[in-house]
Short mmCIF file of C-alpha atoms and ligand atoms in Angstrom, two decimals:
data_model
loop_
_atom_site.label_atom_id
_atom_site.label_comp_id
_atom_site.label_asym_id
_atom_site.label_seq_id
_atom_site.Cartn_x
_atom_site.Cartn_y
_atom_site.Cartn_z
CA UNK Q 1 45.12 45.76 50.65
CA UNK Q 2 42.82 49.18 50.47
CA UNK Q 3 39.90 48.43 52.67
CA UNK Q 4 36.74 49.30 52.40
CA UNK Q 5 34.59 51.75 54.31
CA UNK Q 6 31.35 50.09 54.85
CA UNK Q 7 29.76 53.08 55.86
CA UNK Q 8 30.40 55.05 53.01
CA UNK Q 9 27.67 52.60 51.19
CA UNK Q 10 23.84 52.48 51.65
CA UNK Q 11 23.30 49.34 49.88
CA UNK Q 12 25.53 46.91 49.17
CA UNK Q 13 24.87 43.87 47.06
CA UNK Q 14 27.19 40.79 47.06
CA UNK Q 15 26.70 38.74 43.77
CA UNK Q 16 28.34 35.39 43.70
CA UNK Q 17 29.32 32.12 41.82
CA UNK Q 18 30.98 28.93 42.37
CA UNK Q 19 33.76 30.43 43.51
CA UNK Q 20 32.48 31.63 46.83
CA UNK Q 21 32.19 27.88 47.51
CA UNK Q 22 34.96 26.62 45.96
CA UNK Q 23 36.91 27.00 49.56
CA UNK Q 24 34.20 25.03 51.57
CA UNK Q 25 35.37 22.13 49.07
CA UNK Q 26 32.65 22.51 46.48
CA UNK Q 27 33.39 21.93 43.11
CA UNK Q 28 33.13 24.89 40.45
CA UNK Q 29 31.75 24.55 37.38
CA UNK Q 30 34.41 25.44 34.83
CA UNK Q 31 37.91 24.77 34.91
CA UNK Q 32 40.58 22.26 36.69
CA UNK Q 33 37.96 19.89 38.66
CA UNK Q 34 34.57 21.53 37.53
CA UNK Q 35 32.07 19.67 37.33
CA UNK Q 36 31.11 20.05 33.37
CA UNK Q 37 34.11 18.75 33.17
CA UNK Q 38 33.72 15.28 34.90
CA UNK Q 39 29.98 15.29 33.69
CA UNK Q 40 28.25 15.72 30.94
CA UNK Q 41 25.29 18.52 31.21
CA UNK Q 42 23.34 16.59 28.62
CA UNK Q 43 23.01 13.46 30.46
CA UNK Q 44 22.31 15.41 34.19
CA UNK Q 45 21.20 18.72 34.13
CA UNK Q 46 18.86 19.28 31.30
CA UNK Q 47 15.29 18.91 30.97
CA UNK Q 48 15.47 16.41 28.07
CA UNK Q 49 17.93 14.36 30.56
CA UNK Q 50 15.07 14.00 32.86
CA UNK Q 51 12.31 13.37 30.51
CA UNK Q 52 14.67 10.89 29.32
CA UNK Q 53 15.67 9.32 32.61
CA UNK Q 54 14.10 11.48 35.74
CA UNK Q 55 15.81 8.66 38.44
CA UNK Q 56 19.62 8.78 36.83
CA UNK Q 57 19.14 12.76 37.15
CA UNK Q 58 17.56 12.60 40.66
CA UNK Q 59 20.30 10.39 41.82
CA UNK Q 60 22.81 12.52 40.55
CA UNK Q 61 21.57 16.00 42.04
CA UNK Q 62 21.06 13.64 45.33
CA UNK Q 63 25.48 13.15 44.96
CA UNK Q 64 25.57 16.72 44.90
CA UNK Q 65 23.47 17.33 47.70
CA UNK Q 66 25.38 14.69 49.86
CA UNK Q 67 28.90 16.21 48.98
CA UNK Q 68 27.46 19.57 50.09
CA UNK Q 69 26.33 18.57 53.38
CA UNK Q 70 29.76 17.37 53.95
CA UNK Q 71 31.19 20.98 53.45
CA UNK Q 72 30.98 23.83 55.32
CA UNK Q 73 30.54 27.86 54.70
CA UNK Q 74 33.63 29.48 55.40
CA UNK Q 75 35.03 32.73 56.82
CA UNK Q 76 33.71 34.46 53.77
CA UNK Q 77 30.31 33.16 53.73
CA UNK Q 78 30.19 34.55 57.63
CA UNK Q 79 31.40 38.15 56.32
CA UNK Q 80 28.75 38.52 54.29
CA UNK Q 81 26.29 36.81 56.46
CA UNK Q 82 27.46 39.56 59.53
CA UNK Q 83 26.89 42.96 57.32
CA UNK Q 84 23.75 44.19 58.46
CA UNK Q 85 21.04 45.34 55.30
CA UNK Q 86 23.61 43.51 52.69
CA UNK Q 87 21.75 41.63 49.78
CA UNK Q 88 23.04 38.53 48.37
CA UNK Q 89 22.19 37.42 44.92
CA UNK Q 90 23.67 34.12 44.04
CA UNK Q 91 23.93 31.95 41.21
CA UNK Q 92 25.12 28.87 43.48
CA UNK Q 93 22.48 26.29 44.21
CA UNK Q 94 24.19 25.24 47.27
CA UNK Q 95 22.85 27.14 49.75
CA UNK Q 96 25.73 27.91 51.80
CA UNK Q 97 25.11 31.78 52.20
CA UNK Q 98 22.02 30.74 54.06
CA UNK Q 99 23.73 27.92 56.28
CA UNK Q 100 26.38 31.12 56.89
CA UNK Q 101 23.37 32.95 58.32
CA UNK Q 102 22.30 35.09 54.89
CA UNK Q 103 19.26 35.90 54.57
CA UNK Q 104 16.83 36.90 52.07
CA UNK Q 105 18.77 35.69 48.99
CA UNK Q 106 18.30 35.83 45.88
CA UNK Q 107 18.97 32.18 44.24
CA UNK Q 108 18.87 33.22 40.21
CA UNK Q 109 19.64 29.38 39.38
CA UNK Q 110 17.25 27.99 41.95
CA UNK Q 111 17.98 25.34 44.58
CA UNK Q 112 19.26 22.11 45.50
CA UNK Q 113 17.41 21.85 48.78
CA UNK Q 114 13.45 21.91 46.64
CA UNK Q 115 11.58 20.00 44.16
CA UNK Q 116 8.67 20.88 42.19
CA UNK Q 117 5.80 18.61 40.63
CA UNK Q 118 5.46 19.90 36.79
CA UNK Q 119 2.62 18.31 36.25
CA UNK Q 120 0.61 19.41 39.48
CA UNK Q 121 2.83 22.54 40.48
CA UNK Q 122 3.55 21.09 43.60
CA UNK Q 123 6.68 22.79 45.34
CA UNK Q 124 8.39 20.28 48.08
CA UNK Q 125 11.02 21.70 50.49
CA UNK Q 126 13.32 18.87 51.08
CA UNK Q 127 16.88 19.21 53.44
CA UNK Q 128 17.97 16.09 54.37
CA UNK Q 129 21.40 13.80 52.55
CA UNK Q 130 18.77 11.36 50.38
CA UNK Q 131 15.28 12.76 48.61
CA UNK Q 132 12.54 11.83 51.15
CA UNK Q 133 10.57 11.06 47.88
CA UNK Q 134 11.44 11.24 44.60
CA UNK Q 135 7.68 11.07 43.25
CA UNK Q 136 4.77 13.65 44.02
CA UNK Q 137 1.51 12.39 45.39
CA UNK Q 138 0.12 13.02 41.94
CA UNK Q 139 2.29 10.34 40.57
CA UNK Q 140 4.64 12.01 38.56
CA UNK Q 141 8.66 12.10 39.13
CA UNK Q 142 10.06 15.74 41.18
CA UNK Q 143 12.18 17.69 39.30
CA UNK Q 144 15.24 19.31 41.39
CA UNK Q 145 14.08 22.69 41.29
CA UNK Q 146 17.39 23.98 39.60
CA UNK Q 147 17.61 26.31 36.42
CA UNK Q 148 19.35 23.27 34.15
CA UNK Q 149 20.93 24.24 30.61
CA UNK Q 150 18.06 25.57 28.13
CA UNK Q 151 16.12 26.81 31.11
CA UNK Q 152 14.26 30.17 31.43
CA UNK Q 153 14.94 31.61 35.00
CA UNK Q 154 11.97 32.40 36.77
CA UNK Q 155 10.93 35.81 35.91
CA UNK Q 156 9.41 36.84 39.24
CA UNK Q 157 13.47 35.96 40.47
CA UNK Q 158 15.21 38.14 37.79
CA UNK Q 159 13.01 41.08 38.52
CA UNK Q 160 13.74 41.19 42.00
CA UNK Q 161 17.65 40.73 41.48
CA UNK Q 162 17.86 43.10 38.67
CA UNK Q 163 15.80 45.72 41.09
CA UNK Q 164 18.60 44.89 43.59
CA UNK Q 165 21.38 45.75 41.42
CA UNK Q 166 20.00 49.14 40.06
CA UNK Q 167 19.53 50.09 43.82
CA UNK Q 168 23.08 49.19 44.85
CA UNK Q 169 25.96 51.86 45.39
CA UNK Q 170 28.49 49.02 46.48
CA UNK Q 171 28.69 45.65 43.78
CA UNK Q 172 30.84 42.99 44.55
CA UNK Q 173 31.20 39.99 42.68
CA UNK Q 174 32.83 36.97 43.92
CA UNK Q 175 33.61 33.85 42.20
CA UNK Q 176 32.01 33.41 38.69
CA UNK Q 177 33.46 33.29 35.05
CA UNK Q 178 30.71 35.38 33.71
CA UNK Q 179 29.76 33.48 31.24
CA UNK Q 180 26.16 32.57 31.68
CA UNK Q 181 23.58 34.68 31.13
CA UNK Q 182 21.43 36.90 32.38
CA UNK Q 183 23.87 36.87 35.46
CA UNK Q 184 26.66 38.01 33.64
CA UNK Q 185 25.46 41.52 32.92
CA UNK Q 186 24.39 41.94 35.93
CA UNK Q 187 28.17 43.74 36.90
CA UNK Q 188 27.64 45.87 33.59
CA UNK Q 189 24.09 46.98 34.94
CA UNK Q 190 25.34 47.64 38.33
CA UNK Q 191 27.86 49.93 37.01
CA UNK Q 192 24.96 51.71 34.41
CA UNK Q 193 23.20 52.37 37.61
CA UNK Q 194 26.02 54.09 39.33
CA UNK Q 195 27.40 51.15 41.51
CA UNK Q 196 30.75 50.54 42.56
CA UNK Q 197 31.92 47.85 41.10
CA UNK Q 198 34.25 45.16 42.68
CA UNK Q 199 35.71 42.06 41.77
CA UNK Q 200 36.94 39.24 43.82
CA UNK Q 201 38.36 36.22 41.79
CA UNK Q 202 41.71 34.72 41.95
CA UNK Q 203 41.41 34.53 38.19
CA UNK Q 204 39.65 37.84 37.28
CA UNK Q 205 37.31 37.84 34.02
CA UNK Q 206 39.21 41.73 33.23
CA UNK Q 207 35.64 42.89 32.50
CA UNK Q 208 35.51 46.55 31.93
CA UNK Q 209 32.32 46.87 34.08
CA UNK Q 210 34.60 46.94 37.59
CA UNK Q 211 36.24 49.71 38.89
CA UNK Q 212 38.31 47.65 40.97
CA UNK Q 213 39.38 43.88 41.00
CA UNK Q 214 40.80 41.68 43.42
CA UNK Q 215 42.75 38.60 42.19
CA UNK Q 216 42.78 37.00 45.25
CA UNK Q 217 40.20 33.76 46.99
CA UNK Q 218 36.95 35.02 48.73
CA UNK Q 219 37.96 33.08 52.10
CA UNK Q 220 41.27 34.98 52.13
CA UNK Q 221 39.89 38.44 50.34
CA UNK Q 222 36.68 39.27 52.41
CA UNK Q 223 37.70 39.06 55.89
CA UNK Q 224 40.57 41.60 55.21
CA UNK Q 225 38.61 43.99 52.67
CA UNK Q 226 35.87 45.61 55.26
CA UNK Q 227 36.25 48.71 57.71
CA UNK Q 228 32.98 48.09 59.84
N1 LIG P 301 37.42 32.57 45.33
C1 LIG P 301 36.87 33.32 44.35
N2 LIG P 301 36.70 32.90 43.08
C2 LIG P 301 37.12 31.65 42.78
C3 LIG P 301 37.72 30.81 43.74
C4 LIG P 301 37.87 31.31 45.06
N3 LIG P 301 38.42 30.58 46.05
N4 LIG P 301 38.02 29.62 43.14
C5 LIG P 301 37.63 29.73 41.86
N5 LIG P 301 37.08 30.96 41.62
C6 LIG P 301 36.52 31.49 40.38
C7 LIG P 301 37.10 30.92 39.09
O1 LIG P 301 38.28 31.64 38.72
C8 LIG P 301 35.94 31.16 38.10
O2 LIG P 301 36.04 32.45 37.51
O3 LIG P 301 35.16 31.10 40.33
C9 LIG P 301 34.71 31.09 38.99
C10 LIG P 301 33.84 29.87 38.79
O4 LIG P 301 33.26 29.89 37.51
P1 LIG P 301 32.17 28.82 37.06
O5 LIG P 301 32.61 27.46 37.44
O6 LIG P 301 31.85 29.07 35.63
O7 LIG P 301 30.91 29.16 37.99
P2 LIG P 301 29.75 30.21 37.80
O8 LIG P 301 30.24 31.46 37.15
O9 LIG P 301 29.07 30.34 39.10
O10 LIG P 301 28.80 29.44 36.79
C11 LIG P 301 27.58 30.03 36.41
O11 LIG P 301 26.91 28.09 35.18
O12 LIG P 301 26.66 25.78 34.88
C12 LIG P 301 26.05 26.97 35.28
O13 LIG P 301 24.13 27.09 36.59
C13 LIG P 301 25.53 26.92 36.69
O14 LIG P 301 25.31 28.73 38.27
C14 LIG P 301 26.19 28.10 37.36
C15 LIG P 301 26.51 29.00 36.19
#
């Protein structure tokens, strides 16, 4: 494999998707074993859901939490984690790049690990395998603070990524179908902005935005593809 020279680049962004987990034993999204596949979106991961049932979709996002704890980040995660000055932008809610030792990401779809109150505006950190609470001290059921189907992404969040990607001169994305939007032009932006564009994906999307793809897994790709 051609490896890269690190040092060659000033900034270099890593954007990822379920992919990048998919080796820690995560489920993807889309295709064999995703989890749209197994579950409907409608019923679990939309805001009518909740309104609808706010327990049944707690109790599901609490599932996902538990089968997260049970995985680990793997040798990729650490790659990325050991580049000094590298940015991460993810679209996982997972937070494995940060249990890897990332820091300062960039979680476009929000995050497993924190409610929020939308009737007080109340944000709750909250770690642990089972919800400490599921209610806020105003009363009202805490809503998984996750970007769920027919969601706007928090502006303040898509500034600061899209900043990040016009500043990078090295893009690499790992791990996602590009399919869901505004994420997937971030690669085309990237490349308006002069970037280098990279993809890692053992099933690559072809996009015209890369100058150079991978087909390979992220565990088995990134610790071969660096010169430090
Ligand atoms: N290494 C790298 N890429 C992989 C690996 C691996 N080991 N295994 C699978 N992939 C690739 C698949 O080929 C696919 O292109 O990861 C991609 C996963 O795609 P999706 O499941 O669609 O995940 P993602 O692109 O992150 O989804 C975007 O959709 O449902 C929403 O909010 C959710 O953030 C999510 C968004």
């Amino acid at each position: 494999m051609d490896r890269i020279t690190l040092s060659q680049y000033r900034r270099i962004l890593f954007f990822t998707g379920a992919g990048m987990s998919a080796e820690s034993g995560v489920p993807t999204y889309r295709g064999k074993g995703g989890v749209w596949k197994e579950y409907d979106y409608e019923e679990y991961a939309c805001q009518k859901a909740f309104d609808r049932n706010p327990e049944k979709v707690l109790r599901f996002h609490e599932l996902r939490r538990q089968a997260v704890l049970d995985c680990l980040p793997h040798e990729g995660h650490r790659v990325i984690a050991g580049i000094p000055g590298v940015k991460v932008i993810t679209q996982n809610i997972d937070g494995m790049h940060q249990r890897a030792g990332s820091e300062g990401v960039i979680e476009l779809h929000g995050t497993l690990w924190r409610l929020r109150c939308d009737r007080c505006r109340t944000v709750v950190e909250d770690h642990g395998k089972s919800y400490e609470t599921l209610k806020c001290a105003c009363g009202a059921w805490l809503r998984p603070d996750i970007i769920w189907f027919g969601d706007m992404l928090d502006p303040v969040v898509v500034r600061k990524a899209k900043r990040s990607v016009e500043e990078c001169d090295l893009f690499i994305s790992i791990g996602t179908s590009g399919t869901v939007w505004p994420a997937a032009g971030f690669p085309a932006l990237a490349r308006e902005w002069g970037a280098y564009c990279i993809e890692i994906n053992p099933e690559p999307s072809g996009g015209r935005e890369y100058h150079r793809t991978i087909a390979g897994n992220a565990g088995a790709v990134l610790p071969e593809l660096f010169i430090f």
